[in-house]
Short mmCIF file of C-alpha atoms in Angstrom, two decimals:
data_model
loop_
_atom_site.label_atom_id
_atom_site.label_comp_id
_atom_site.label_asym_id
_atom_site.label_seq_id
_atom_site.Cartn_x
_atom_site.Cartn_y
_atom_site.Cartn_z
CA MET A 6 97.08 106.25 100.53
CA ALA A 7 96.71 107.42 96.33
CA SER A 8 97.36 110.97 95.52
CA THR A 9 94.95 112.94 93.49
CA MET A 10 97.20 113.31 90.66
CA PRO A 11 97.27 110.02 89.65
CA PHE A 12 94.12 109.87 90.13
CA LEU A 13 93.04 111.61 88.25
CA ASN A 14 95.50 110.87 85.32
CA ARG A 15 93.61 107.39 85.58
CA LEU A 16 90.69 109.10 84.66
CA LEU A 17 91.74 111.36 81.85
CA ARG A 18 94.19 109.37 80.06
CA PRO A 19 93.21 108.03 76.60
CA PHE A 20 91.73 104.92 75.33
CA THR A 21 93.57 102.75 74.07
CA THR A 22 92.12 100.91 70.89
CA SER A 23 94.97 98.89 70.74
CA THR A 24 94.38 94.99 69.57
CA HIS A 25 94.32 92.32 73.26
CA LEU A 26 97.49 90.65 73.12
CA SER A 27 98.93 88.54 76.42
CA LEU A 28 101.46 89.80 78.14
CA ASN A 29 103.71 88.27 76.21
CA PRO A 30 103.27 87.81 72.95
CA GLU A 31 104.93 84.34 72.71
CA ALA A 32 102.70 83.43 75.99
CA ALA A 33 100.87 80.48 73.80
CA ALA A 34 104.23 79.14 72.54
CA GLN A 35 105.44 79.12 76.86
CA ASN A 36 106.17 75.21 77.87
CA PHE A 37 104.12 75.97 81.14
CA PRO A 38 104.19 72.41 83.32
CA PRO A 39 101.84 69.73 82.20
CA ASN A 40 100.37 70.80 85.76
CA ALA A 41 99.37 74.14 85.38
CA GLN A 42 96.61 75.88 86.98
CA LYS A 43 94.38 79.01 85.80
CA CYS A 44 93.62 80.92 88.79
CA THR A 45 91.08 84.12 87.58
CA VAL A 46 90.00 87.13 89.93
CA ALA A 47 88.27 90.45 89.87
CA ALA A 48 89.37 92.67 92.99
CA GLY A 49 89.28 96.55 91.61
CA CYS A 50 91.39 98.52 89.47
CA PHE A 51 93.56 95.52 87.82
CA TRP A 52 96.50 97.18 87.51
CA GLY A 53 97.27 97.04 91.15
CA VAL A 54 95.78 94.06 91.01
CA GLU A 55 98.55 92.44 88.77
CA HIS A 56 101.26 94.45 90.59
CA LEU A 57 100.89 92.71 94.06
CA PHE A 58 100.31 89.25 93.02
CA ARG A 59 103.38 89.12 90.63
CA LYS A 60 104.97 91.25 93.99
CA HIS A 61 104.19 88.66 96.36
CA PHE A 62 104.48 85.44 93.30
CA ASP A 63 106.86 85.96 91.19
CA GLY A 64 109.38 83.17 90.93
CA LYS A 65 107.62 81.47 94.30
CA GLY A 66 105.33 79.46 91.25
CA LEU A 67 103.79 82.07 89.12
CA LEU A 68 104.54 81.42 85.90
CA ASP A 69 102.23 84.39 83.94
CA ALA A 70 99.89 86.26 85.39
CA ARG A 71 97.38 89.46 82.36
CA VAL A 72 95.22 91.78 83.09
CA GLY A 73 92.00 91.98 81.04
CA TYR A 74 88.01 91.38 81.31
CA ILE A 75 85.42 88.15 81.61
CA GLY A 76 82.10 87.61 83.19
CA GLY A 77 80.08 89.64 80.25
CA ASP A 78 78.40 89.64 77.17
CA SER A 79 80.44 91.16 74.62
CA LYS A 80 83.62 90.60 72.43
CA ASN A 81 86.01 91.17 72.52
CA PRO A 82 84.95 94.63 74.91
CA SER A 83 87.83 97.78 74.87
CA TYR A 84 88.64 99.16 78.02
CA ARG A 85 86.23 102.00 77.42
CA ALA A 86 83.40 99.96 76.60
CA VAL A 87 83.94 97.97 79.53
CA CYS A 88 84.08 101.17 81.64
CA SER A 89 80.84 102.38 80.50
CA GLY A 90 78.97 99.52 83.09
CA ARG A 91 77.31 98.40 80.24
CA THR A 92 79.16 94.96 78.64
CA GLY A 93 79.00 94.01 81.72
CA HIS A 94 82.99 92.28 81.85
CA ALA A 95 84.78 92.82 85.21
CA GLU A 96 88.74 94.57 85.05
CA SER A 97 90.46 91.37 86.15
CA LEU A 98 93.36 88.93 86.25
CA GLN A 99 94.00 85.61 85.41
CA MET A 100 96.97 84.00 86.62
CA THR A 101 98.99 80.37 85.29
CA PHE A 102 100.50 78.66 88.40
CA ASP A 103 102.45 76.14 89.28
CA PRO A 104 100.66 74.24 92.12
CA ALA A 105 103.76 71.90 93.07
CA GLN A 106 104.90 75.21 94.46
CA LEU A 107 102.31 77.55 95.19
CA SER A 108 98.62 75.97 96.07
CA TYR A 109 95.23 77.75 95.16
CA GLY A 110 93.98 78.19 98.38
CA THR A 111 97.12 80.76 98.62
CA LEU A 112 96.03 82.54 96.21
CA LEU A 113 92.79 83.38 97.11
CA GLN A 114 94.13 83.38 100.67
CA PHE A 115 95.96 86.36 99.20
CA PHE A 116 93.19 87.77 97.36
CA TYR A 117 91.38 88.44 99.99
CA LYS A 118 93.59 90.41 101.99
CA MET A 119 95.00 92.39 99.39
CA HIS A 120 91.59 94.37 98.70
CA ASP A 121 87.91 94.49 100.40
CA PRO A 122 85.57 92.54 99.47
CA THR A 123 82.63 93.88 101.23
CA THR A 124 81.93 96.55 99.50
CA LYS A 125 80.02 95.38 96.52
CA ASN A 126 80.63 97.64 93.05
CA ARG A 127 83.49 99.04 94.79
CA GLN A 128 87.49 99.07 95.63
CA GLY A 129 88.37 102.89 97.17
CA MET A 130 86.84 105.47 94.59
CA ASP A 131 86.94 103.15 91.48
CA SER A 132 83.30 102.56 91.55
CA GLY A 133 80.69 100.27 88.65
CA THR A 134 80.18 96.43 88.54
CA GLN A 135 83.40 96.34 86.44
CA TYR A 136 84.75 96.87 89.47
CA ARG A 137 82.79 93.85 91.50
CA SER A 138 84.68 91.45 93.53
CA ALA A 139 84.69 88.16 92.22
CA ILE A 140 86.52 84.44 91.61
CA PHE A 141 85.83 83.03 88.02
CA TYR A 142 86.63 78.87 88.82
CA HIS A 143 87.63 77.02 86.35
CA THR A 144 87.09 73.29 88.07
CA GLU A 145 84.74 71.71 90.04
CA GLU A 146 87.47 71.36 92.84
CA GLN A 147 88.29 75.29 92.27
CA GLU A 148 84.65 76.35 93.40
CA LYS A 149 84.78 73.94 96.11
CA GLU A 150 87.89 75.79 97.70
CA ALA A 151 86.93 79.12 96.92
CA ARG A 152 83.40 78.94 98.91
CA GLU A 153 85.27 77.10 101.71
CA ILE A 154 87.35 79.50 101.60
CA THR A 155 85.47 82.37 101.38
CA GLU A 156 83.58 80.89 104.22
CA LYS A 157 86.28 80.76 106.20
CA ALA A 158 87.39 84.87 105.00
CA GLN A 159 83.64 86.32 106.22
CA LYS A 160 84.10 84.37 109.48
CA GLN A 161 87.53 84.77 110.51
CA TRP A 162 88.38 88.11 108.17
CA TRP A 163 85.24 90.33 107.97
CA LYS A 164 83.40 89.69 110.60
CA SER A 165 82.45 93.55 110.47
CA GLY A 166 80.80 93.55 106.75
CA THR A 167 78.88 91.13 104.59
CA ILE A 168 81.67 89.42 101.42
CA SER A 169 80.43 90.79 97.96
CA THR A 170 82.17 88.36 96.14
CA GLU A 171 80.90 86.43 93.37
CA ILE A 172 82.18 82.72 93.11
CA LEU A 173 81.62 81.99 88.84
CA PRO A 174 82.28 79.65 86.64
CA ALA A 175 85.16 81.34 84.10
CA GLY A 176 83.76 82.21 80.93
CA GLU A 177 85.69 83.67 78.08
CA TRP A 178 88.39 85.54 78.52
CA TRP A 179 89.10 88.65 77.21
CA ASP A 180 92.85 89.88 77.50
CA ALA A 181 93.12 93.94 77.84
CA GLU A 182 94.55 96.14 75.48
CA THR A 183 98.63 95.82 75.96
CA TYR A 184 98.96 99.19 77.62
CA HIS A 185 97.26 97.84 81.02
CA GLN A 186 99.34 94.64 81.19
CA LEU A 187 102.52 95.52 83.74
CA TYR A 188 101.48 99.55 83.83
CA LEU A 189 103.01 100.19 87.53
CA GLU A 190 105.99 98.91 85.94
CA ASN A 191 105.99 100.62 83.28
CA ASN A 192 104.48 103.84 85.33
CA PRO A 193 106.29 104.22 88.62
CA GLY A 194 104.30 106.23 90.74
CA GLY A 195 100.89 105.60 88.42
CA TYR A 196 97.63 105.35 90.28
CA GLU A 197 97.07 102.67 92.59
CA CYS A 198 94.02 102.37 94.29
CA PRO A 199 94.38 102.94 97.97
CA ALA A 200 91.75 99.59 99.05
CA HIS A 201 94.28 97.38 97.57
CA TYR A 202 97.28 97.07 100.30
CA VAL A 203 98.09 93.30 102.28
CA ARG A 204 96.09 93.35 104.78
CA SER A 205 97.68 91.49 108.27
CA PHE A 206 95.33 89.19 108.82
CA PRO A 207 96.35 85.78 110.73
CA PRO A 208 96.33 82.59 108.82
CA LEU A 209 92.87 81.14 108.56
CA SER A 210 91.75 77.68 110.52
#
């Protein structure tokens, strides 16, 4: 469980107005494999989501990961605006991965293990539509796989509740301010949502 102090630090820290930048400023120029794909998910506070995905998949086919905003109506939203709940955006993680090393299905199964998809618009102490559970697909194939895995996760892993995860086409993506990228790596002991941990579920069948 996260202590009260890191949670207060999350609430009290100053809102940054930094220009939105990618995790790596030169990311757009990186030479990703031609078969590289994107996976975009929302699972509550994006600090912990990024931290867990990086911890488990760095060096295993995860090529890039950045936190940001998606699913809303406003252009170039700031963290302050997203936290107000009025932009419609969700705090999200967008990953670039090599499907020859890491499958989309593996990422989605991990997604359903590392947060609670049955608490609508809430993860732990974080409440609001910006903390909703969502999968933003980039292709029809991703949509199909997302729906299949969600159905299996509901029947096999989350039988005691109802999965509230939205499955929607990926719209325009906005990188979060630089301050938020790699937050828990740069701020050891920073706030981690208590709902973010990897459940010991059996493999989906």
